[in-house]
Coordinates of C-alpha atoms and ligand atoms in Angstrom, one line a residue:
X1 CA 0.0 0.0 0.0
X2 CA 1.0 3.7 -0.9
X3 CA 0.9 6.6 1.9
X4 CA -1.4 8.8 0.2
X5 CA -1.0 12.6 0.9
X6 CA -3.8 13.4 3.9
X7 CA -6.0 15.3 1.3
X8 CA -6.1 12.5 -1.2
X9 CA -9.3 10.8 0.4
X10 CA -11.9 10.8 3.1
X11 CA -13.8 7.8 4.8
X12 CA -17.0 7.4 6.4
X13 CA -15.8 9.6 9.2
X14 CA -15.9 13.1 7.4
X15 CA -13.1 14.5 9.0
X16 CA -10.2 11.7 9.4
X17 CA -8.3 11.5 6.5
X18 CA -7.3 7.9 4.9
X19 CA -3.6 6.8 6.7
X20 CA -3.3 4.4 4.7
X21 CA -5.0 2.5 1.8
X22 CA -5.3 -1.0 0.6
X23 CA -2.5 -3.3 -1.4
X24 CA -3.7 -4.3 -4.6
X25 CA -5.3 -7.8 -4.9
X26 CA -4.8 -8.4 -8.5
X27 CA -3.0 -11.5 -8.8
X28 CA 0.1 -10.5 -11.5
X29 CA 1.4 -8.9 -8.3
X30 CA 3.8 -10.9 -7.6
X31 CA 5.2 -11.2 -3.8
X32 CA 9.0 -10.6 -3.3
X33 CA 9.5 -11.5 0.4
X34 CA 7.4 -13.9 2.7
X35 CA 6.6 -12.2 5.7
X36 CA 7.1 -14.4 8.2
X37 CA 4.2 -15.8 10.7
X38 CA 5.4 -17.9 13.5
X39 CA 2.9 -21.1 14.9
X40 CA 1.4 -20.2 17.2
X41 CA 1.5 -21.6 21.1
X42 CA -1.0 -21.9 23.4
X43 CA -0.6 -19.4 26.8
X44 CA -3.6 -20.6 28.6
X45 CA -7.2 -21.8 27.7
X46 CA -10.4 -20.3 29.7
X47 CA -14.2 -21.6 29.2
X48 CA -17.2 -20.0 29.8
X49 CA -20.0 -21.3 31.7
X50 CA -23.7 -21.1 31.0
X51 CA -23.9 -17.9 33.1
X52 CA -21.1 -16.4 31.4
X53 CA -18.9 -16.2 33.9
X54 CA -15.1 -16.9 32.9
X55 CA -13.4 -19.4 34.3
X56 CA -9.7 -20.8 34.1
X57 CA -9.3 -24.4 32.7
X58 CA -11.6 -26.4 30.0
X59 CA -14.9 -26.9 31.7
X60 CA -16.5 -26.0 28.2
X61 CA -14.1 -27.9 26.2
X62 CA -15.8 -30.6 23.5
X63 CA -14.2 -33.5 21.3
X64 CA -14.9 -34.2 17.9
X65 CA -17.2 -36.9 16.6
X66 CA -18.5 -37.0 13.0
X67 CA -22.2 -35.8 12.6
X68 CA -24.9 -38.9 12.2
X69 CA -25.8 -38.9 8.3
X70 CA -28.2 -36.2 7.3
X71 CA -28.2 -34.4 10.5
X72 CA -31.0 -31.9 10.9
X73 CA -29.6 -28.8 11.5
X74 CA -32.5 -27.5 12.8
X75 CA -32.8 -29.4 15.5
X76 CA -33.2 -27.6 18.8
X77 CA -33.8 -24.2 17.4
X78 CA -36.9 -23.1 19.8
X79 CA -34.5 -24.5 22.9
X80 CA -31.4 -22.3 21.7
X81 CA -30.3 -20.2 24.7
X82 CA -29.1 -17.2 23.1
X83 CA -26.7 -15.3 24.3
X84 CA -27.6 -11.9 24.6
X85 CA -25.7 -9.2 22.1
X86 CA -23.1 -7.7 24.3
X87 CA -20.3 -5.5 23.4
X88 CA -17.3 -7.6 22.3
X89 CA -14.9 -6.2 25.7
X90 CA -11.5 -7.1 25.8
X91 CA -11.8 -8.0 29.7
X92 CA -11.6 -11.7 29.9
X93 CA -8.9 -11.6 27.2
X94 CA -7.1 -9.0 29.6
X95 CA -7.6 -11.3 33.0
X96 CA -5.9 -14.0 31.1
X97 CA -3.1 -11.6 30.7
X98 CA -3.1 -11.0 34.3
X99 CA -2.3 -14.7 35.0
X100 CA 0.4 -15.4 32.5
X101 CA 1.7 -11.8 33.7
X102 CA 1.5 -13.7 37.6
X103 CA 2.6 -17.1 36.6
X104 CA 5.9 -15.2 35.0
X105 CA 6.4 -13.0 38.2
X106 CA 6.1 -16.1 40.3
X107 CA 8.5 -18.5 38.1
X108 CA 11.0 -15.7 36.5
X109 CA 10.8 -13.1 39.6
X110 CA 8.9 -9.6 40.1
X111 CA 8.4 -7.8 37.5
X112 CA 9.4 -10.2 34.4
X113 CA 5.8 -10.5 33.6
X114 CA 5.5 -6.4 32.5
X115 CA 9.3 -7.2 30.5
X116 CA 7.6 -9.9 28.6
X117 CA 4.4 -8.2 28.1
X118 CA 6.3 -4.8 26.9
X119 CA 7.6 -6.4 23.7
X120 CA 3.8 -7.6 22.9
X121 CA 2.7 -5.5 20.2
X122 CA -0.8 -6.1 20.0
X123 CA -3.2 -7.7 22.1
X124 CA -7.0 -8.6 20.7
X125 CA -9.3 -10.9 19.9
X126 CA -9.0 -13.5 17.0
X127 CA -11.9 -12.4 15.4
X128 CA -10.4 -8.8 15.2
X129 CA -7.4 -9.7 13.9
X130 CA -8.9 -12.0 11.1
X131 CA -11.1 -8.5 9.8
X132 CA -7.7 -6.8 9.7
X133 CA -5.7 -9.4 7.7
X134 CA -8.9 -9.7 5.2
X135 CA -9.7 -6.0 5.3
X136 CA -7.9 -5.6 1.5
X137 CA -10.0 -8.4 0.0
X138 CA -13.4 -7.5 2.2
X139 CA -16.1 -5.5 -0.3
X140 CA -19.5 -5.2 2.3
X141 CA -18.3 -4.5 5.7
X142 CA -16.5 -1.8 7.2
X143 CA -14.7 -2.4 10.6
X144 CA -14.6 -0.2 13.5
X145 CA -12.1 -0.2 16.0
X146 CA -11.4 1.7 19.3
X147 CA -7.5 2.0 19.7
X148 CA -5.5 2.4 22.8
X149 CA -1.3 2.2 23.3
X150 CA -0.3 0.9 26.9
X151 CA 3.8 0.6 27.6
X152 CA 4.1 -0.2 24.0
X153 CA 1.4 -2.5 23.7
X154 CA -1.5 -1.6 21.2
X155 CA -5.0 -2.9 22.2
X156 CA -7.8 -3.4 19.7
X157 CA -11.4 -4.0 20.6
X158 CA -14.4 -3.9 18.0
X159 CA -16.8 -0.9 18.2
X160 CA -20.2 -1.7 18.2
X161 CA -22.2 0.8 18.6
X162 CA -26.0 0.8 20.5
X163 CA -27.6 1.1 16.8
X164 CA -25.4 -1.7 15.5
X165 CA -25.9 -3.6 18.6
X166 CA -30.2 -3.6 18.6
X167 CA -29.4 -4.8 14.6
X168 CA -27.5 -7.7 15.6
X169 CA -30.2 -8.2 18.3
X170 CA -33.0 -7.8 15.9
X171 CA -31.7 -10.3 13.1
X172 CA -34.1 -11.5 10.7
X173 CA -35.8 -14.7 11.3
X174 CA -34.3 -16.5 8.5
X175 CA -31.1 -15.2 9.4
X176 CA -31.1 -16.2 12.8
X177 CA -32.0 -19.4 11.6
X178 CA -28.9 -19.7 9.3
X179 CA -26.3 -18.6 12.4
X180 CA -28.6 -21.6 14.3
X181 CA -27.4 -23.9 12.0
X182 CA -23.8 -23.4 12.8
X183 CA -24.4 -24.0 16.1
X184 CA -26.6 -27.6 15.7
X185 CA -23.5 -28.3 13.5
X186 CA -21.3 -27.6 16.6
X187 CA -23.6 -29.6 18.8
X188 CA -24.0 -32.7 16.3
X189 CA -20.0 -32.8 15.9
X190 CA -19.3 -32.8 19.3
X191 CA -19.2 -35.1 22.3
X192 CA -18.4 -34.4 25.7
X193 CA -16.1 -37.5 25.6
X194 CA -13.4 -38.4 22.7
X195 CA -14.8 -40.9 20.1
X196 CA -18.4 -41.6 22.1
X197 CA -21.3 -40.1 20.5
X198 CA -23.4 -38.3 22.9
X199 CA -26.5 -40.4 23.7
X200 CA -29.1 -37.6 26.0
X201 CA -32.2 -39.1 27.1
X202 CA -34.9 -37.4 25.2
X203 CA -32.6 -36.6 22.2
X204 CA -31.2 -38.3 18.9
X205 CA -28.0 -40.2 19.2
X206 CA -24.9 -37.7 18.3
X207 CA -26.8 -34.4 19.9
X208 CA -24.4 -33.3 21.5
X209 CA -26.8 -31.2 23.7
X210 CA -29.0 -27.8 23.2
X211 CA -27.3 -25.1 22.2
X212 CA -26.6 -22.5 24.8
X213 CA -24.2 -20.0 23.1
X214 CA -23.1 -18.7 26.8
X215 CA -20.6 -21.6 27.0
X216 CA -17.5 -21.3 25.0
X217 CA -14.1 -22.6 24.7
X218 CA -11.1 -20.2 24.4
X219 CA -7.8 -20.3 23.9
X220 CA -4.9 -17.7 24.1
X221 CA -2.2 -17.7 22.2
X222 CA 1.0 -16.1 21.6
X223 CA 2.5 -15.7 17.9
X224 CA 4.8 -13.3 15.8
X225 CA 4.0 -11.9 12.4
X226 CA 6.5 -10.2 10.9
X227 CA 8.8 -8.5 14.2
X228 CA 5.8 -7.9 16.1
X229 CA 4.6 -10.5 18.7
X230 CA 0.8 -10.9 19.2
X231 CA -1.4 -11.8 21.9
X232 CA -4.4 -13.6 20.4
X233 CA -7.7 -15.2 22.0
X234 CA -10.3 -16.7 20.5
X235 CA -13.3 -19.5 20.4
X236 CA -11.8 -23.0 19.7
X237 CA -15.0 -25.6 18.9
X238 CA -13.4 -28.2 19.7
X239 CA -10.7 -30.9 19.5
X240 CA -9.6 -34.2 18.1
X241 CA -8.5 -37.1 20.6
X242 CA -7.7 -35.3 23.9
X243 CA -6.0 -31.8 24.2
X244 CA -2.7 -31.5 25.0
X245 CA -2.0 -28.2 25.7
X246 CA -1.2 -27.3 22.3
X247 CA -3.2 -26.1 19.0
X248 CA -2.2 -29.4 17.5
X249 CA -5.5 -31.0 17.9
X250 CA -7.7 -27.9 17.4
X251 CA -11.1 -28.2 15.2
X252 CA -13.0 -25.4 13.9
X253 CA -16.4 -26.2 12.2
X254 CA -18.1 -24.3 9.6
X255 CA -21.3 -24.8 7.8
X256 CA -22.0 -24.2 3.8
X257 CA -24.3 -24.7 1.1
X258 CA -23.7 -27.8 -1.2
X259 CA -22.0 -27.0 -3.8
X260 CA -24.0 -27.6 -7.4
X261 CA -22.4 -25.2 -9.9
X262 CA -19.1 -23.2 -10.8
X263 CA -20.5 -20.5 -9.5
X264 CA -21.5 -21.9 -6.2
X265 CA -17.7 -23.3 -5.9
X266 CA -16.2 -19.7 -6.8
X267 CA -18.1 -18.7 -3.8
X268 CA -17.0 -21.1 -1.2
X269 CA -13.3 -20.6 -2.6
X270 CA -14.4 -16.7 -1.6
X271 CA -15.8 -17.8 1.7
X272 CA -12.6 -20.0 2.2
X273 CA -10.3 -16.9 3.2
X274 CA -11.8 -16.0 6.2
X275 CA -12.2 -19.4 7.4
X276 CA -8.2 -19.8 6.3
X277 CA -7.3 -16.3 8.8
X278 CA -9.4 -17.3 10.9
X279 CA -8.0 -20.7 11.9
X280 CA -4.2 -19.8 11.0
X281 CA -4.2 -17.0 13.5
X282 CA -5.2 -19.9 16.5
X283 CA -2.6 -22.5 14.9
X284 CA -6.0 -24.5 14.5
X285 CA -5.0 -27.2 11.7
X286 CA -8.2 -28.6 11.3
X287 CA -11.1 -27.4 9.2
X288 CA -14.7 -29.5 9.2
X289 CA -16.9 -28.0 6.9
X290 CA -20.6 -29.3 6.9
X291 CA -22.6 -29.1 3.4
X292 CA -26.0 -28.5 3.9
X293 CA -29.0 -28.0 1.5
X294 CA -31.2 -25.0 2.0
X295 CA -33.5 -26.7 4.4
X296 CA -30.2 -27.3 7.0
X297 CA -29.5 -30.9 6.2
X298 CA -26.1 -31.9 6.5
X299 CA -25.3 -33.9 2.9
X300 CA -21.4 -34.1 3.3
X301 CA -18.7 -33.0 5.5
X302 CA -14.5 -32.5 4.5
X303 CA -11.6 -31.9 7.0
X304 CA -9.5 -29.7 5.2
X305 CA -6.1 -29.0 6.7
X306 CA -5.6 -25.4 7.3
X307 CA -2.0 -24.6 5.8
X308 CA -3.3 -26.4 2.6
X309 CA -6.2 -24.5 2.0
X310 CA -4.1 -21.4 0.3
X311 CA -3.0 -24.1 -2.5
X312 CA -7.0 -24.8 -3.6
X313 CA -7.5 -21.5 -4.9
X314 CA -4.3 -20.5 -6.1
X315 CA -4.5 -19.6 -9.8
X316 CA -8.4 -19.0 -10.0
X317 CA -9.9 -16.1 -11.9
X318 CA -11.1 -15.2 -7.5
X319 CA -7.8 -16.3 -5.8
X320 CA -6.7 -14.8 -3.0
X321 CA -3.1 -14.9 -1.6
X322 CA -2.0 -15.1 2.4
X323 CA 0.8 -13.2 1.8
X324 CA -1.2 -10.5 0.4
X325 CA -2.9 -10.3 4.4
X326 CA 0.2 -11.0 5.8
X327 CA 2.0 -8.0 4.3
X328 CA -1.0 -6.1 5.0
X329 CA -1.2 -6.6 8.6
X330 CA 2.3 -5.7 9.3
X331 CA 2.3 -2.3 7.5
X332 CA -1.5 -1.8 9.5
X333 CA 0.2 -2.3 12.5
X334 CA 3.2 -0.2 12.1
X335 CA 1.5 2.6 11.0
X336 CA -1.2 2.5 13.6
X337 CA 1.8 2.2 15.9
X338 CA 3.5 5.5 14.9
X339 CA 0.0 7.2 14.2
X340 CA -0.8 6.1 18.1
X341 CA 2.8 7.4 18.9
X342 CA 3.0 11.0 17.8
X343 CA 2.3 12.8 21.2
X344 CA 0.4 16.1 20.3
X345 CA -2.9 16.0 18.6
X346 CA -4.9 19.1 17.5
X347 CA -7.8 17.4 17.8
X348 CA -7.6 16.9 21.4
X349 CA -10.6 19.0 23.3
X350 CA -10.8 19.3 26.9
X351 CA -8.4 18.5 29.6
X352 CA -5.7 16.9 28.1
X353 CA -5.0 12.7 28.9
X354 CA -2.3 11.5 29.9
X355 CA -1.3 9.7 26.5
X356 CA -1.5 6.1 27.5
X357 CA -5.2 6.3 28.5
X358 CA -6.1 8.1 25.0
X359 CA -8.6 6.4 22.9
X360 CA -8.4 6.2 19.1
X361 CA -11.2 5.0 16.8
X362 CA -9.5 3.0 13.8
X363 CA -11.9 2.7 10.9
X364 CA -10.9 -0.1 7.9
X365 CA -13.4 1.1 4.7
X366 CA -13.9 -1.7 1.6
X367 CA -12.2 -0.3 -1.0
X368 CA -10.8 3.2 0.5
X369 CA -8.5 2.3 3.3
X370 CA -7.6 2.8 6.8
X371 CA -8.7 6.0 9.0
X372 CA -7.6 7.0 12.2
X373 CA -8.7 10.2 14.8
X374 CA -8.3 10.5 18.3
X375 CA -11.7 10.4 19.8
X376 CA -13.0 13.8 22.2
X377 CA -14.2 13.4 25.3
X378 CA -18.0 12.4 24.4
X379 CA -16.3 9.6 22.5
X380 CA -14.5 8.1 25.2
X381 CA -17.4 8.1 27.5
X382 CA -19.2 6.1 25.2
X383 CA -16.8 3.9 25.1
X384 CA -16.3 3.8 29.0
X385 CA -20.0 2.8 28.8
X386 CA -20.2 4.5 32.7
X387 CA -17.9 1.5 33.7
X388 CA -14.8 1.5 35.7
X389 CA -12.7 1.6 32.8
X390 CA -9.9 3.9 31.6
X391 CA -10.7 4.1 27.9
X392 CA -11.8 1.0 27.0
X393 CA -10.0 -1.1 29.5
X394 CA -10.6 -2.2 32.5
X395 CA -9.5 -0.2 35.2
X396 CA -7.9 -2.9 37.6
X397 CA -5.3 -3.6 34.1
X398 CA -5.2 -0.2 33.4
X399 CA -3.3 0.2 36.8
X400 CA -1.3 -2.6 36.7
X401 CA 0.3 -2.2 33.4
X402 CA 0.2 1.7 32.9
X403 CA 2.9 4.0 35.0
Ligands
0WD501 O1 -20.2 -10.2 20.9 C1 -19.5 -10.0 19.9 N1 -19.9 -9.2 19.0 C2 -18.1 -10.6 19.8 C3 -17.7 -11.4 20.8 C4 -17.3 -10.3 18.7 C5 -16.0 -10.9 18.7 C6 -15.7 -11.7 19.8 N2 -16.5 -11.9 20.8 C7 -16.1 -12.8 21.9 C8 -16.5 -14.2 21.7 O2 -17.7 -14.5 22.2 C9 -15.4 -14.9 22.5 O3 -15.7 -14.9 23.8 O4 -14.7 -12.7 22.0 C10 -14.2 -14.0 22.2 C11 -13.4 -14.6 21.1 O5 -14.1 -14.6 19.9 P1 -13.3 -14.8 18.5 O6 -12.9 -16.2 18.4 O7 -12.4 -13.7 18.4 O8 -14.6 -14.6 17.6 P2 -14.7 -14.9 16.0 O9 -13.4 -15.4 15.4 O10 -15.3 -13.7 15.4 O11 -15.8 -16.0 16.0 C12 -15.5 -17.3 16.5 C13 -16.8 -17.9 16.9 C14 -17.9 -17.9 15.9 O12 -17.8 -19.1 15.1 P3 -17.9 -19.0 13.4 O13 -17.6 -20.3 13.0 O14 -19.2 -18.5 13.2 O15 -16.8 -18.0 13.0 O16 -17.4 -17.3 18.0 C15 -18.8 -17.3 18.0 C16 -19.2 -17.9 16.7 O17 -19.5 -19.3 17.0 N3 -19.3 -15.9 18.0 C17 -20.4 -15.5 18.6 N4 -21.3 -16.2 19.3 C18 -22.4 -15.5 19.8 N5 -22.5 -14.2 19.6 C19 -20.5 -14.1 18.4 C20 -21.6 -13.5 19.0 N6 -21.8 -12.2 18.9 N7 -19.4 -13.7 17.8 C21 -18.7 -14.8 17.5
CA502 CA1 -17.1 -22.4 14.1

């Protein structure tokens, strides 16, 4: 991507000019140097329980088991306990921090954890991260991001907005039907124990039990892209065989339409981008995608392995090309870096932050690029939401990592 002069363009927030705009995707570009993305390894996991609350350890952890043969995907729906729209907060994320932070104060001596956490250059969630690294290829949805830089470290949550929040509340019926079948998909491929079917009294064999989209697996893992070392959690459905600690034996499950024509397939090559990020980002190796037809029957399912999946579309007319994210994402996050560095802002209003607690809102725009401003006052109690939070984070981290 090419700096563009700060006149050259404006995005959907009228007055912050473009920093920086999308490579090009056309496939004669050829890439000179890989960037380099390291596997990643597994800090801790945490579950969630059905009241939500986070807990350390695997309480909500599943094992794979292939689905029965045409499994209804629509099983369950009116008993799917829905988890209420919330906004997407980095604070479980940041307690796992806190832990790894204690567990290297306790092993390496005071004060090692803040070392190792000062040469972390970005801490978010997965899903975050995979809107980034697609952003140059992504036509539809624009991303909005609050922004803060901590002792070095950038943190990125997702901002969701009250509007956008009541939208996501108020989905269609037939679309909420179509994100239920993703779920029954997770529920008929799963098993509490490794290899057994589930068998629940009142249910088919192979349910793996109502959906409640409370509980979830995480994991949190550390990685490097490029020079800059990441912090990464995210939703894990399940594994293969046991867990051992590692990514090895991660599964993610996806849903999709049968393919019947060329034009179907183009789409799921599309489609197979995000899953690809997505599971890369986790080390997941392991993708399960369940075929359905329209009416959420499962007709087929193929385990594709994640670092192959690149290779399936390479040379289509609608390829897409890692490396392409990969630069990407390191030229996003060193120019967010120095943009979130440079001390005085003109557009500051009001009694003036101390510059660790500022908040910035990071906005990536299909087709235009990435735009950056410093938010006023207003903005960052919205974001503060009338918690105890320092920006957007918590203010029991704040304290502990900020001087
Ligand atoms: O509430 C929200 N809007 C979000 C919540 C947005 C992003 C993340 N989160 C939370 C997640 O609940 C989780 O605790 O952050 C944590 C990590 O999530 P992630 O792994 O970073 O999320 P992502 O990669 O976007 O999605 C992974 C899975 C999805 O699976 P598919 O196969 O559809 O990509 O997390 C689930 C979903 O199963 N998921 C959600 N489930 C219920 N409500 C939501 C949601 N809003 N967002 C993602
Ligand atoms: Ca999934």
């Amino acid at each position: 991507a090419k700096r563009l002069e700060t006149d050259a363009g404006t995005s959907a927030n009228d007055h912050a000019p473009v920093l920086l705009s999308y490579p090009s995707t056309s496939s004669q570009q050829q890439s000179t140097r890989a960037v380099p993305f390291q596997q990643p390894t597994c800090l801790l996991t945490f579950s969630y329980t059905p009241q939500r609350i986070m807990e350390f350890g695997d309480s909500a952890l599943r094992y794979y088991i292939d689905p029965p043969p045409g499994a209804d995907l629509r099983y369950g729906y009116e008993r799917w306990i829905k988890r209420p729209e919330e906004r997407a907060r980095l604070d479980t994320l940041l307690k796992a921090i806190e832990r790894v932070l204690h567990i290297s104060d306790t092993n390496m001596g005071p004060g090692s954890g803040k070392k190792w956490l000062r040469d972390i250059a970005l801490v978010t969630w997965r899903g975050v991260m995979t809107k980034i690294l697609t952003a140059p290829y992504e036509e539809r949805d624009s991303c909005v991001l609050n922004a803060m830089l901590v002792d070095g470290t950038l943190y990125l949550e997702e901002h969701l907005t009250d509007a956008r929040l009541a939208e996501k509340e108020d989905l269609p019926t037939r679309q909420r039907q179509q994100t239920y079948y993703g779920y029954a998909f997770e529920s008929w491929c799963t098993s509490s124990r490794p290899g057994v079917p589930e068998r629940i009294h009142g249910h088919p064999t192979g349910w793996g039990g109502d959906v409640d989209t409370n509980v979830q697996w995480c994991s949190v893992v550390k990685t490097k892209l490029g020079d800059s070392r990441l912090v990464i959690g995210g939703e894990v459905d399940c594994v293969r065989e046991h867990f051992n600690g590692q990514p090895d034996n991660f599964v993610e499950l996806k849903t999709s339409m049968s393919i019947r024509n060329a034009q179907d397939e183009a789409r799921f090559e599309k489609k197979l981008l995000k899953f690809y990020v997505q599971s890369f980002l986790l080390g997941v190796p392991e993708i399960v995608v369940g075929f359905r037809t329209p009416a959420g029957r499962i007709t087929t399912t193929q385990s594709f392995k994640t670092i192959q999946i690149p290779r399936l579309v390479r040379g289509k007319p609608h390829a897409w090309d890692p490396q392409i994210c990969l630069r990407w994402g390191q030229e996003f996050l060193a120019s967010l870096k120095a943009r979130l560095s440079e001390q005085a802002s003109s557009a500051q209003t009001g009694p003036s932050p101390t510059y660790s607690s500022r908040v910035w809102r990071v906005t990536l725009t299909p087709g235009l690029g990435v735009s950056v401003y410093p938010l006023d006052e207003e903005g960052v109690k919205e974001v503060q939401g009338g918690e105890d939070r320092v920006g957007f984070l918590p203010s029991w981290y704040f304290e502990q990592v900020a001087e």
